[in-house]
Structure formats: structure tokens, C-alpha cells
Short mmCIF file of C-alpha atoms and ligand atoms in Angstrom, two decimals:
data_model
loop_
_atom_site.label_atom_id
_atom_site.label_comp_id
_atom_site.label_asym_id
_atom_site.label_seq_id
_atom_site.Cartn_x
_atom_site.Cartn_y
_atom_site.Cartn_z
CA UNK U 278 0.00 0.00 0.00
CA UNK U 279 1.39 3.51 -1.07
CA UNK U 280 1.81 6.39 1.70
CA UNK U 281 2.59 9.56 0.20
CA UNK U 282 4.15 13.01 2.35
CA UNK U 283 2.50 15.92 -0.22
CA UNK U 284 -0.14 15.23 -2.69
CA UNK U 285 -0.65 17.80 -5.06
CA UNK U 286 -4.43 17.70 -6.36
CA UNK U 287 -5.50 19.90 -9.63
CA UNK U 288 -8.93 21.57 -9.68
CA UNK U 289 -9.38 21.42 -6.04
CA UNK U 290 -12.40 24.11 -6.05
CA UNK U 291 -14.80 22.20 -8.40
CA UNK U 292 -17.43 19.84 -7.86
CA UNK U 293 -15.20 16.56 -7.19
CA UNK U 294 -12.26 18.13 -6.27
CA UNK U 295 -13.73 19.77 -3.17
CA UNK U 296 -14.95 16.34 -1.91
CA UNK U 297 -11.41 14.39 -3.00
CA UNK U 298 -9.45 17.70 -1.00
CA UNK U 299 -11.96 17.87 2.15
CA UNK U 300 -11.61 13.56 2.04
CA UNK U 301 -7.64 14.32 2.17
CA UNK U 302 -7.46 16.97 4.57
CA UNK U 303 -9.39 15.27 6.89
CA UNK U 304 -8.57 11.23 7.04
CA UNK U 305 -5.20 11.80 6.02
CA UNK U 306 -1.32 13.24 7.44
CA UNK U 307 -0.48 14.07 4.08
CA UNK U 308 0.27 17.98 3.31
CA UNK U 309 -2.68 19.07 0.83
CA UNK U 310 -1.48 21.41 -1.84
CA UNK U 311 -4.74 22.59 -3.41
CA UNK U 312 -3.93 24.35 -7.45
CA UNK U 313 -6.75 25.81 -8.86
CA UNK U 314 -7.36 28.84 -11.41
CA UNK U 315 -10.41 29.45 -10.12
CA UNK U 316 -12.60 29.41 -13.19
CA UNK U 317 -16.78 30.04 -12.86
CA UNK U 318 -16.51 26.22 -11.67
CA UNK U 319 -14.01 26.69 -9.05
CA UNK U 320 -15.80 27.69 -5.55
CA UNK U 321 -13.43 28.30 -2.44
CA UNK U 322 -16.63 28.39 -0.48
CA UNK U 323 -16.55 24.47 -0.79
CA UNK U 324 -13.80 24.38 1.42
CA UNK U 325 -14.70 26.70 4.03
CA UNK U 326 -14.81 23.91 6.39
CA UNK U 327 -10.87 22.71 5.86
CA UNK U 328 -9.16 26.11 4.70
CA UNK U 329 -7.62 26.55 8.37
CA UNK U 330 -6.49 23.26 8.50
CA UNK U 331 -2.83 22.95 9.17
CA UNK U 332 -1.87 20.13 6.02
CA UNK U 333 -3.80 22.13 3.31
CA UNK U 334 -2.74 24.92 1.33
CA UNK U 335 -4.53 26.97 -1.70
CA UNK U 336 -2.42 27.77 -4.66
CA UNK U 337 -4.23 29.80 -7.27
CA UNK U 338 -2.42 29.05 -10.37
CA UNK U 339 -3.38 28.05 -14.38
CA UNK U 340 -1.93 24.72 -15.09
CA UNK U 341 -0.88 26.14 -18.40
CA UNK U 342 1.47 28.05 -16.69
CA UNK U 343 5.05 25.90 -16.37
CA UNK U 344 7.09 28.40 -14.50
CA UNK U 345 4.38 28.48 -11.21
CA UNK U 346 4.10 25.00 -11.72
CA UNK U 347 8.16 24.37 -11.33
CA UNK U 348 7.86 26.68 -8.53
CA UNK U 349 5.55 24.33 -6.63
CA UNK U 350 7.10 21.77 -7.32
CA UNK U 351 10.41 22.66 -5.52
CA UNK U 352 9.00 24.17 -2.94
CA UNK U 353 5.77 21.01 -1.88
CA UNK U 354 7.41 18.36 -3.83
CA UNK U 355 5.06 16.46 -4.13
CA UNK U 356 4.78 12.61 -4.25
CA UNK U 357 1.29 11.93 -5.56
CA UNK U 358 -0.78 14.46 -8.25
CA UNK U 359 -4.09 13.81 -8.60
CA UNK U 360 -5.11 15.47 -11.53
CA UNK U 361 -8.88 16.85 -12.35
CA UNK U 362 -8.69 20.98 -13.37
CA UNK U 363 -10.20 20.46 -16.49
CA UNK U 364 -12.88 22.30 -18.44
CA UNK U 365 -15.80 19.48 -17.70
CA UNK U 366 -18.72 20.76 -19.01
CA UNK U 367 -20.46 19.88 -22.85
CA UNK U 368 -22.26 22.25 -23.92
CA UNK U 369 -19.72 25.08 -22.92
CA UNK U 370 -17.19 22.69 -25.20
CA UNK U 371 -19.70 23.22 -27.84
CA UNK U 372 -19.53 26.96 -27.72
CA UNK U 373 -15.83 27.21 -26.84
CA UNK U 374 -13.76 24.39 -28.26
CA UNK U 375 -10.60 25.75 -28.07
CA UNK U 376 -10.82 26.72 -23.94
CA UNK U 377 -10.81 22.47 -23.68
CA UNK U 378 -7.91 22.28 -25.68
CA UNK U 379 -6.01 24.99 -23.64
CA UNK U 380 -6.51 23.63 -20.01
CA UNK U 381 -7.96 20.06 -20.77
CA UNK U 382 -4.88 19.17 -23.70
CA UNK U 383 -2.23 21.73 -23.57
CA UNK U 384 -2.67 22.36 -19.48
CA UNK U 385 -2.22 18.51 -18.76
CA UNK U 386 0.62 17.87 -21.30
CA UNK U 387 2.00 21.18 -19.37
CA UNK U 388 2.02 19.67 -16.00
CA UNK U 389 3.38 16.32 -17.54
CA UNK U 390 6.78 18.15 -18.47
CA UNK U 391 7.09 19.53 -15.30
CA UNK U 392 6.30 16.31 -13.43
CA UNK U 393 8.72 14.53 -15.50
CA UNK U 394 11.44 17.29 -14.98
CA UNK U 395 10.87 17.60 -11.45
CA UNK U 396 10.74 14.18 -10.55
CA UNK U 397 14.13 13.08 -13.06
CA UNK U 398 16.40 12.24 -9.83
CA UNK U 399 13.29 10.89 -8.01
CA UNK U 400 12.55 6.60 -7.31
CA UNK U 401 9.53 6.31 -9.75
CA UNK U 402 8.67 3.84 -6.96
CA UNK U 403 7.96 6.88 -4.67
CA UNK U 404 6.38 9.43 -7.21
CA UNK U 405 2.69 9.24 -9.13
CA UNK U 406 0.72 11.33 -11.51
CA UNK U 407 -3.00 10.27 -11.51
CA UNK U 408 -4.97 11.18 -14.11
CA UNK U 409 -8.76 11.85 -13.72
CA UNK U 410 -10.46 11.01 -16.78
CA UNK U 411 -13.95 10.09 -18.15
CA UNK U 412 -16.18 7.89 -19.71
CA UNK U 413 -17.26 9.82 -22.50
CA UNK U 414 -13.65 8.97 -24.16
CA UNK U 415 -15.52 5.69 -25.23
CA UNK U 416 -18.13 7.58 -27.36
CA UNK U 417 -21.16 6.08 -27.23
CA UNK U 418 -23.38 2.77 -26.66
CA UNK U 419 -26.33 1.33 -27.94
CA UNK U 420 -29.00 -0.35 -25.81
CA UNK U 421 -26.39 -3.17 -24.65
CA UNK U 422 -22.78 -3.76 -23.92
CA UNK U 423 -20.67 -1.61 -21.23
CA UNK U 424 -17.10 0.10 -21.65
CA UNK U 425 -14.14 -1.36 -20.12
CA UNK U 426 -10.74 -0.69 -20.00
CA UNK U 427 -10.10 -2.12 -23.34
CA UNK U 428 -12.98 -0.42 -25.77
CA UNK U 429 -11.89 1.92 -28.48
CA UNK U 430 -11.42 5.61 -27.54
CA UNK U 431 -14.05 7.41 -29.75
CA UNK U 432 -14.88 10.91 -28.33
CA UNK U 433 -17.66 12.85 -30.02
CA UNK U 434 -17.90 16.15 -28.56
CA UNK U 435 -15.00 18.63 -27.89
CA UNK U 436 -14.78 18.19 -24.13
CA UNK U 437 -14.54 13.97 -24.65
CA UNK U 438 -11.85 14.74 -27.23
CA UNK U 439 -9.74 16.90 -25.14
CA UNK U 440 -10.22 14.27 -22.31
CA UNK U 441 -9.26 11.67 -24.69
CA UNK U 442 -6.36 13.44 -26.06
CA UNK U 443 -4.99 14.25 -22.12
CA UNK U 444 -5.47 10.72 -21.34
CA UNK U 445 -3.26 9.40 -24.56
CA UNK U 446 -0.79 12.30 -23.60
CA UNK U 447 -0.49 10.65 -20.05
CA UNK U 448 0.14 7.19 -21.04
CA UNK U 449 2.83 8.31 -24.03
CA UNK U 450 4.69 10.14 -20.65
CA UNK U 451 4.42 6.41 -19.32
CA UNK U 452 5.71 4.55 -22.39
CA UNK U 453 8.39 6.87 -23.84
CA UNK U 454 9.40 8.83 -20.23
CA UNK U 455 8.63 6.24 -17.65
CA UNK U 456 6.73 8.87 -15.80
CA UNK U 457 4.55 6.42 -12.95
CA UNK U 458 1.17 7.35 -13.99
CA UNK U 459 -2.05 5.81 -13.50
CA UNK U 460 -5.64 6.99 -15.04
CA UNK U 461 -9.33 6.22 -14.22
CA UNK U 462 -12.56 6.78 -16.65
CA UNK U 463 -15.79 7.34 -14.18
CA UNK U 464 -19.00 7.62 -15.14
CA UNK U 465 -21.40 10.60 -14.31
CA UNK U 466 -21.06 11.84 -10.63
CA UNK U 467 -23.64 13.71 -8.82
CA UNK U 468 -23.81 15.01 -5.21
CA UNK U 469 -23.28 18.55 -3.15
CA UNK U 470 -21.69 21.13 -4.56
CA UNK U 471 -22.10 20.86 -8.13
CA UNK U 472 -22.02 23.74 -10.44
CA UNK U 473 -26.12 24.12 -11.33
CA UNK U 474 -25.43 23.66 -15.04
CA UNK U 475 -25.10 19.79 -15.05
CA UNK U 476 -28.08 18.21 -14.94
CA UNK U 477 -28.93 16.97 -11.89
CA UNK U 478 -27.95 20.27 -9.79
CA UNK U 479 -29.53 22.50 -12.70
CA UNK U 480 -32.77 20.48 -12.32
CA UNK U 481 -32.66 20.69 -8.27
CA UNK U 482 -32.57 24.44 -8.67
CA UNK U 483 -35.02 24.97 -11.39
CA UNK U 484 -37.89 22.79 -9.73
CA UNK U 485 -37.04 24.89 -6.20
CA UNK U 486 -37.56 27.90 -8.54
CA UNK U 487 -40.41 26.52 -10.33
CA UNK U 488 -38.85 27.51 -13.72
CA UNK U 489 -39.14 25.35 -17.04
CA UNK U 490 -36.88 22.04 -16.73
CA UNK U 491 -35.41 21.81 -20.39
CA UNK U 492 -35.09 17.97 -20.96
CA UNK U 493 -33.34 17.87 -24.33
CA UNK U 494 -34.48 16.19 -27.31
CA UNK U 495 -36.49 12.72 -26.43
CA UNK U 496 -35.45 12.71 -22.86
CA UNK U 497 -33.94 9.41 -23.53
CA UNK U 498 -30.61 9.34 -22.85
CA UNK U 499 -29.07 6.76 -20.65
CA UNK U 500 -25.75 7.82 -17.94
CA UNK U 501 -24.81 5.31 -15.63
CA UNK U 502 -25.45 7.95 -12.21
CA UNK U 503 -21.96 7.83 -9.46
CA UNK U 504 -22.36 9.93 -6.00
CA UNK U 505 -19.33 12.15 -5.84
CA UNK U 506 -17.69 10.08 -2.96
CA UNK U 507 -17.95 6.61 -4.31
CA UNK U 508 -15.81 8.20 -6.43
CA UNK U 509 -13.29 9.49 -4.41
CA UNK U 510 -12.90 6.52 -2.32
CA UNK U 511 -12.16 4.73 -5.63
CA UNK U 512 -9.55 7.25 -5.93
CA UNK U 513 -7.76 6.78 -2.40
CA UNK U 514 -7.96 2.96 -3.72
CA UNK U 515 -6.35 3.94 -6.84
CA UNK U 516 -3.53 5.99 -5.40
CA UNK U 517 -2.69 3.60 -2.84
CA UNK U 518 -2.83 0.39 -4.62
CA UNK U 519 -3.42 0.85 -8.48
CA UNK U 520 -0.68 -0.70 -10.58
CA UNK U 521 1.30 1.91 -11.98
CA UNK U 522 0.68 2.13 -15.90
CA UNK U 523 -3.01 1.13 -16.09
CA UNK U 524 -6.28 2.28 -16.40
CA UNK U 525 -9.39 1.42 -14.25
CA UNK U 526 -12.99 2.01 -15.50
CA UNK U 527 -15.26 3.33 -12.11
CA UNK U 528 -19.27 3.10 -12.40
CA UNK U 529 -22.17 3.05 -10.37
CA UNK U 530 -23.86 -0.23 -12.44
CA UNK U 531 -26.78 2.83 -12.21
CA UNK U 532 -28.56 3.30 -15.58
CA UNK U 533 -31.06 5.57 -15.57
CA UNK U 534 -32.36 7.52 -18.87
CA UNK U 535 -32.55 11.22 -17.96
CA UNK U 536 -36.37 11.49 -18.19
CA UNK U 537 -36.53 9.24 -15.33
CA UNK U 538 -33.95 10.95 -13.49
CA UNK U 539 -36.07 14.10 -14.14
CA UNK U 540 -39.25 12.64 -12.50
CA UNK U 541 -37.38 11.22 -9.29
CA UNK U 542 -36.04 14.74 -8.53
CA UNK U 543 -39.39 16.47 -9.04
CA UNK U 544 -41.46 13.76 -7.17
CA UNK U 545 -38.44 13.83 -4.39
CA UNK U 546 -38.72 17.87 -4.12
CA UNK U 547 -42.38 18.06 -4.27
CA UNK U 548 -42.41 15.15 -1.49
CA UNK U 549 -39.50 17.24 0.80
CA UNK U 550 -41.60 20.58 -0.09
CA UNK U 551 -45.28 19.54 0.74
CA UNK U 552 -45.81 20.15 -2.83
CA UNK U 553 -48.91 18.89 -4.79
CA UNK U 554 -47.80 15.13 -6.23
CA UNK U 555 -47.05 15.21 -9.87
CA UNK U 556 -46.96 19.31 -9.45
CA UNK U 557 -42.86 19.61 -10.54
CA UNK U 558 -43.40 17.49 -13.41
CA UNK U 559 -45.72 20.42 -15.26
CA UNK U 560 -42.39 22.27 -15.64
CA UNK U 561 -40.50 20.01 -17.82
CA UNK U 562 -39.91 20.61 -20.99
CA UNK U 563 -38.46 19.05 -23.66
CA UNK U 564 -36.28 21.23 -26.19
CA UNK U 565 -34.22 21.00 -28.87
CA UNK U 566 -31.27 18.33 -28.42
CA UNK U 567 -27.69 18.71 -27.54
CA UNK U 568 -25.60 18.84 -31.28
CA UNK U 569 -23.93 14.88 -31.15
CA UNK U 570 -25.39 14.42 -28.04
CA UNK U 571 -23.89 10.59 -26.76
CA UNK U 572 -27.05 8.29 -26.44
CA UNK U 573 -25.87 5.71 -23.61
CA UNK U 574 -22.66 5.97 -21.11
CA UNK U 575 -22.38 2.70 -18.78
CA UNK U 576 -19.42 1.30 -17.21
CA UNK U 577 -18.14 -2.24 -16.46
CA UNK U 578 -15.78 -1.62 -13.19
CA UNK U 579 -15.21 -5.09 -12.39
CA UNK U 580 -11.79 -4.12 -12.82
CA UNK U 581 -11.32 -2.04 -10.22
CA UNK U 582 -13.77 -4.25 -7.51
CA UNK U 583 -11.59 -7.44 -8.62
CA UNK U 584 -8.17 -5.81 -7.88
CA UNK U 585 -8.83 -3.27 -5.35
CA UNK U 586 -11.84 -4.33 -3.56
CA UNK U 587 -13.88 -1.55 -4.51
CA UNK U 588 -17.54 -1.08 -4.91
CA UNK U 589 -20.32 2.16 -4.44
CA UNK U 590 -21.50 2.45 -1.08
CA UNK U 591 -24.50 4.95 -2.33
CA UNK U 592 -27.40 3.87 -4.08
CA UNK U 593 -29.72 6.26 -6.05
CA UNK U 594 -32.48 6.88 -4.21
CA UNK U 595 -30.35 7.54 -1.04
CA UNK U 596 -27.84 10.12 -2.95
CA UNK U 597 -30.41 11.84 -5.10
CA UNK U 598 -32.33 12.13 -1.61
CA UNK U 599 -28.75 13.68 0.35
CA UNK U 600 -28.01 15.57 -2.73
CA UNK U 601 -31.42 17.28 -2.77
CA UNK U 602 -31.29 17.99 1.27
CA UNK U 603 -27.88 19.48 0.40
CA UNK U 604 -29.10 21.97 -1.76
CA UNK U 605 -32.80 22.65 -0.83
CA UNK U 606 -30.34 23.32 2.72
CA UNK U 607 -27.92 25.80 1.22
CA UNK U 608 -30.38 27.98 -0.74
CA UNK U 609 -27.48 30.73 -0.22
CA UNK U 610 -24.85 28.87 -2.19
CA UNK U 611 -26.97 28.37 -5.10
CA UNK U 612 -27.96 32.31 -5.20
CA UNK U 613 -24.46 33.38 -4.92
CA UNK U 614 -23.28 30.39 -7.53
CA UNK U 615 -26.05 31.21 -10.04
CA UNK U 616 -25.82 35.11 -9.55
CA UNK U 617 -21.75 34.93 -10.02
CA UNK U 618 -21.53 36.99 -6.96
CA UNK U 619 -19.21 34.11 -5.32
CA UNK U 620 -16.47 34.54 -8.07
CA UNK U 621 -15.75 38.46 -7.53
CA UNK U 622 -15.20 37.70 -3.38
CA UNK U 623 -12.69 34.48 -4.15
CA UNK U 624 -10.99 35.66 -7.38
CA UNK U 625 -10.11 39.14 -5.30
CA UNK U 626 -8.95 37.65 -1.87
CA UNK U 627 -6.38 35.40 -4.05
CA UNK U 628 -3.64 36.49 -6.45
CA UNK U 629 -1.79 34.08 -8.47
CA UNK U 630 1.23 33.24 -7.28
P1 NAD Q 231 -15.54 21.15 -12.40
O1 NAD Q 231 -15.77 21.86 -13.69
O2 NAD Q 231 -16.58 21.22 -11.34
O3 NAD Q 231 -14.19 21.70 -11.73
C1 NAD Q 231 -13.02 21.90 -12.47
C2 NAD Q 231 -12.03 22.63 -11.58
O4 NAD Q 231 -10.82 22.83 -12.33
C3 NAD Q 231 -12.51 24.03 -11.12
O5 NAD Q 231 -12.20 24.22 -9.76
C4 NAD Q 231 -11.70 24.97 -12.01
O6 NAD Q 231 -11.46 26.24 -11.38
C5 NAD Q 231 -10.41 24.18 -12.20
N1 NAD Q 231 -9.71 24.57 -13.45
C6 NAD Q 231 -10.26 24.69 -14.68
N2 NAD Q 231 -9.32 25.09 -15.55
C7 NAD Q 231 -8.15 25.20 -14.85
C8 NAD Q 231 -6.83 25.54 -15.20
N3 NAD Q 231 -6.50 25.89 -16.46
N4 NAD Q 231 -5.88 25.54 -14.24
C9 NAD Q 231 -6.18 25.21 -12.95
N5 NAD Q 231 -7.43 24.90 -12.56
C10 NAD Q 231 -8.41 24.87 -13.50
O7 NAD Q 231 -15.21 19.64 -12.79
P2 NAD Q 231 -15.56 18.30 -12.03
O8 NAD Q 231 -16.92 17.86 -12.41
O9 NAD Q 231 -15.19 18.43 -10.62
O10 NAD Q 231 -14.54 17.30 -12.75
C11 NAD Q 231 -13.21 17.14 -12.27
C12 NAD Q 231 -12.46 16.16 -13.16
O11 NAD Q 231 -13.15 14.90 -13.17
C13 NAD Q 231 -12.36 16.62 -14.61
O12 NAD Q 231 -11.09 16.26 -15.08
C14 NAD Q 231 -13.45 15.82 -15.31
O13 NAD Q 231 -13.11 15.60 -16.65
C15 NAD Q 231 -13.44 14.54 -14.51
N6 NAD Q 231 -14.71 13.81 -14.47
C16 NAD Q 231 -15.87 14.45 -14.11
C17 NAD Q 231 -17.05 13.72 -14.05
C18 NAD Q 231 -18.34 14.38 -13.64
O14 NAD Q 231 -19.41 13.74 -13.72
N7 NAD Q 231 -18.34 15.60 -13.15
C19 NAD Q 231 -17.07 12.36 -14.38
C20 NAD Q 231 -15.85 11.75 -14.73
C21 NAD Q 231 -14.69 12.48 -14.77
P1 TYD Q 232 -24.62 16.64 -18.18
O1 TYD Q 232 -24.94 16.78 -16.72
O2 TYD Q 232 -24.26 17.86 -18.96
O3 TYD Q 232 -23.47 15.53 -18.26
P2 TYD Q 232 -22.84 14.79 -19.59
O4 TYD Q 232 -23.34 15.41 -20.81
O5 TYD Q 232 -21.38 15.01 -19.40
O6 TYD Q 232 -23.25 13.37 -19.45
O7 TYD Q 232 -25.85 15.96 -18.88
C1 TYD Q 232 -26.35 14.69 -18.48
C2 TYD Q 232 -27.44 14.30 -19.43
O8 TYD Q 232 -28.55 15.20 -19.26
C3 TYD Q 232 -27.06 14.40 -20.88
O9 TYD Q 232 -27.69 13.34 -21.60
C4 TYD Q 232 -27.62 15.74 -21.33
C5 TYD Q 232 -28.87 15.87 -20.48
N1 TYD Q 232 -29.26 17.26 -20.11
C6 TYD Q 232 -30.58 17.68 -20.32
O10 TYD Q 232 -31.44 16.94 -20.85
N2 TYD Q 232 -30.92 18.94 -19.96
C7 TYD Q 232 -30.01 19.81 -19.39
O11 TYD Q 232 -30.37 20.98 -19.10
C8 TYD Q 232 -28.67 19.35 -19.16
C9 TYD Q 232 -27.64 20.26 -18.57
C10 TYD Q 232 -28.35 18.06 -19.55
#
């Protein structure tokens, strides 16, 4: 089992980040070295609750940026990266395919070089770059079948394709540097803390609102549903015990088309909210669909469970359920996060380095 001194994590304020640094922080000696850029999906106020804490530092920094990233190197070095600042949402890689490409391609082959350059005189045995990755690489799946490690990469939207490309960018560091990486493809993940333009949080905040929930094209589309800390306890397992080199598929065996998903969380809500039954669903609405939208994501993870014991604590019901308490509970959060008000506060109280 690996121990590691300093574990560098990337993208720290976002939705999975906050839960893998406040995880960290708090069951492990490790010094945290949080680096984020702070982009519209990067939210210090997630971490209110382990900012003072003695083994975590903030670092606000753009991993295209190779002299900061040198800098922290020398002065944390760090044994363990675990990588996630990406640019993670669709339909913003739609409108902006070349902001993937900057942080998602060119910001991960960035902190690659310096990784390799800082660790040159380092025992690969004591030194790993984990990659967080996705499942969309795999393109998409009919009504059967399930992506493992070994199907095709076939991305079909801009973000997927700059994921892709990062992910073939880590393992060429492995083959033709001997840089110890290892990478993981997860399906959807959903919980507290989400930015309210992915579905699930964007739905939670619309049906509390009462506006129109836009369910695009036939409402059809099948994700296989993760809660945000199955996932990060698959990546403690991966950092402590994944063999260097390889790749391990994570899933929730939790197929759901989003339709369905759409009626849970508005006969949950109405249910928490003394609300009229069947009242939420009047709002949706279904509008045109997402250009190339991917039909059906699922994930075989037997991978993972056979080597490293690993398997999702949280069903559906029970996460959809915490993750609507969370935000019908911190009404505040989702005004400042929707109203942008929480960006000017954070970007101003940090510089970069
Ligand atoms: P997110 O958009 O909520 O957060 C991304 C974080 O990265 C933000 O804090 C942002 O400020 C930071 N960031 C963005 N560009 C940066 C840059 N150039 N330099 C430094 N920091 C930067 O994303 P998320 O949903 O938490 O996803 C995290 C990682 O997990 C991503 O790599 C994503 O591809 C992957 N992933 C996400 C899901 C999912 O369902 N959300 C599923 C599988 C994999
Ligand atoms: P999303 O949360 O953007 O994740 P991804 O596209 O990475 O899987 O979307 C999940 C599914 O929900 C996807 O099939 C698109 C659909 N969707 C809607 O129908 N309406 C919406 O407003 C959003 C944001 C997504």
C-alpha cells in the first residue's frame, strides 16, 4: 500500500475536487497542496470547512502556466498528483472548443513536463501522476454492452476529445518517459456542490424555482449515475494500490435515462416541499437536443472491484435524496453560484502566485 508526504491535487475548487481535498485533509497526514485557477466552476466556499487546517494549502495558479508550476514543485514536492482541473462541461465545449484544448490538452501535457522534470532524480517507486479522466472517451453505446478498459477511444464532442487526447498524452509520458502514472474513466457523478449547469444540480434548482426544466431532445438518454464520494474513495484505492501504468474504469452499475432521473427529482422535491404530487413534473420541458449528443454511457468496473476491492457504497435513491437535502439546505450557495456573486469575493482575496 502507497503512503505519500505531499499530494498535489489539480482543480481542487470544483465539484469533485472539493470532496477528494476535504476527504484528504481530513482522514489523512499528508500535506494538501490545493492548485486551482479558479474558473466560474471553481468555488473556495466548498472548502470553508478545511481552509484553516494545518496540512492544506490553496495555490491559485493556471496549469498552463510551467514556471508556477516548477515553482511548486520545488517548494511542496510532491509525491502523488491527482489530476482533475479540467474544463468538464459539454455544452460550454460546444460553444468554446478551443478553452478544452487549452486547459484540458495543452494544461495537462504542461504539468506532464514539469512532473517529469521535477521528478528526473526521483525513485519512480515513490512518485505518481494520476490522471482523472472520463467515460465519454468511449463515445457512445447502444441499448447493450458496457465500456471497459479495453474499448476503443471514440470521443464525439470537444470536451470527450480533449479528455481523450490528455489521457493518450499521459500514457505516451508512461511509455516513452517512464513517468509512474495511473488513469481512471468514471461515469457521471452527482452530489453537493455541483455547479447548477449539469443536470442533476440544474434540475434541483429549477424545480425549487419553479422555472421550465429543459429535458433535451427525447429525454432518452441513458448515464450510468456515481455519487461524488464513491468516487473518491475509488480514488484513495487507486492511489494507494493501483498498478502503476493502467487504467481502471469506475461506475455506479446505475442506468437511468434522464427522463426518469427528471421525474425522481421532481417527485423527491415536491415530497420534501409539501408540494402537490405530480406538481414539478408540469415544468418540464423538452427542447431541442444537444448537437452529437452521446445516447448511452455505462461502465463495467469489475476491474477495479476485482483488484482493489472496490464497490459504491450509495445507491440512487439515497444520494439523489442527500443531494437534494444538500441543496434545498444551502439555498445561499446556489444564489451566490447562479448570480456569479461568489467569483468576484474568491478571485479578489487570491492572487496568483
Ligand atoms: P468542475 O468543472 O466542477 O471543476 C473543475 C475545476 O478545475 C474548477 O475548480 C476549475 O477552477 C479548475 N480549473 C479549470 N481550468 C483550470 C486551469 N486551467 N488551471 C487550474 N485549474 C483549472 O469539474 P468536475 O466535475 O469536478 O470534474 C473534475 C475532473 O473529473 C475533470 O477532469 C473531469 O473531466 C473529470 N470527471 C468528471 C465527471 C463528472 O461527472 N463531473 C465524471 C468523470 C470524470
Ligand atoms: P450533463 O450533466 O451535462 O453531463 P454529460 O453530458 O457530461 O453526461 O448531462 C447529463 C445528461 O442530461 C445528458 O444526456 C444531457 C442531459 N441534459 C438535459 O437533458 N438537460 C439539461 O439541461 C442538461 C444540462 C443536460
Amino acid at each position: 500500500m502507497r503512503n505519500f508526504e505531499t499530494i498535489l491535487i489539480t482543480g481542487g475548487a470544483g465539484f469533485i475536487g472539493n470532496h477528494v481535498i476535504r476527504h484528504f485533509v481530513k482522514n489523512w497526514e499528508a500535506r494538501i497542496v490545493n492548485f486551482d485557477k479558479l474558473t466560474y466552476a471553481g468555488n473556495l466556499e466548498n472548502l470553508t470547512d478545511v481552509e484553516d487546517s494545518e496540512n492544506y494549502t490553496f495555490v491559485k495558479g493556471c496549469i498552463t502556466d510551467a514556471k508556477l508550476l516548477e515553482e511548486i514543485f520545488a517548494e511542496f514536492n510532491p509525491d502523488l498528483v491527482i489530476h482533475l482541473a479540467a474544463e468538464s462541461h459539454v455544452d460550454r465545449s460546444i460553444e468554446e472548443p478551443l478553452e478544452f484544448v487549452k486547459t484540458n490538452v495543452i494544461g495537462t501535457v504542461n504539468l506532464l513536463n514539469v512532473a517529469k522534470n521535477s521528478w528526473k532524480d526521483a525513485d519512480p517507486e515513490e512518485k505518481l501522476f494520476y490522471h482523472i479522466s472520463t467515460d465519454e472517451v468511449y463515445g457512445s453505446l447502444g441499448a447493450s454492452g458496457l465500456f471497459t478498459e479495453k474499448t476503443n477511444y471514440d470521443p464525439r464532442s470537444p470536451y470527450s476529445s480533449s479528455k481523450a487526447s490528455s489521457d493518450h498524452f499521459v500514457r505516451a509520458y508512461h511509455h516513452t518517459f517512464g513517468l509512474p502514472i495511473v488513469v481512471s474513466n468514471c461515469s457521471n457523478n452527482y452530489g453537493p456542490n455541483q455547479f447548477p449547469e449539469k443536470l442533476i444540480p440544474l434540475m434541483i434548482n429549477n424545480i425549487r424555482s419553479e422555472s421550465p426544466l429543459p429535458v433535451y431532445g427525447d429525454g432518452k438518454n441513458v448515464r450510468d449515475w456515481l455519487y461524488v464520494t464513491d468516487h473518491v474513495l475509488a480514488m484513495e484505492a487507486i492511489a494507494q494500490a493501483g498498478r502503476v501504468g493502467e487504467t481502471y474504469n469506475i461506475g455506479g452499475h446505475n442506468e437511468h435515462q434522464n427522463i426518469e432521473l427528471v421525474h425522481n427529482l421532481c417527485d423527491l422535491i415536491d415530497e420534501k416541499l409539501n408540494r402537490d404530487p405530480g406538481s414539478s413534473r408540469k415544468l418540464i420541458k423538452y427542447v431541442t437536443d444537444r448537437p452529437g449528443h452521446d445516447r448511452r454511457y455505462a461502465i463495467d468496473s469489475s476491474k477495479i472491484q476485482a483488484e482493489l476491492g472496490w464497490v459504491p457504497h450509495v445507491q440512487l435513491k439515497e444520494g439523489l435524496s442527500k443531494t437534494i437535502d444538500w441543496y434545498l439546505d444551502n439555498t445561499e450557495w446556489l444564489d451566490r453560484v447562479t448570480s456569479g456573486t461568489y467569483q468576484d469575493y474568491y478571485q479578489k482575496m487570491y492572487e496568483v502566485r
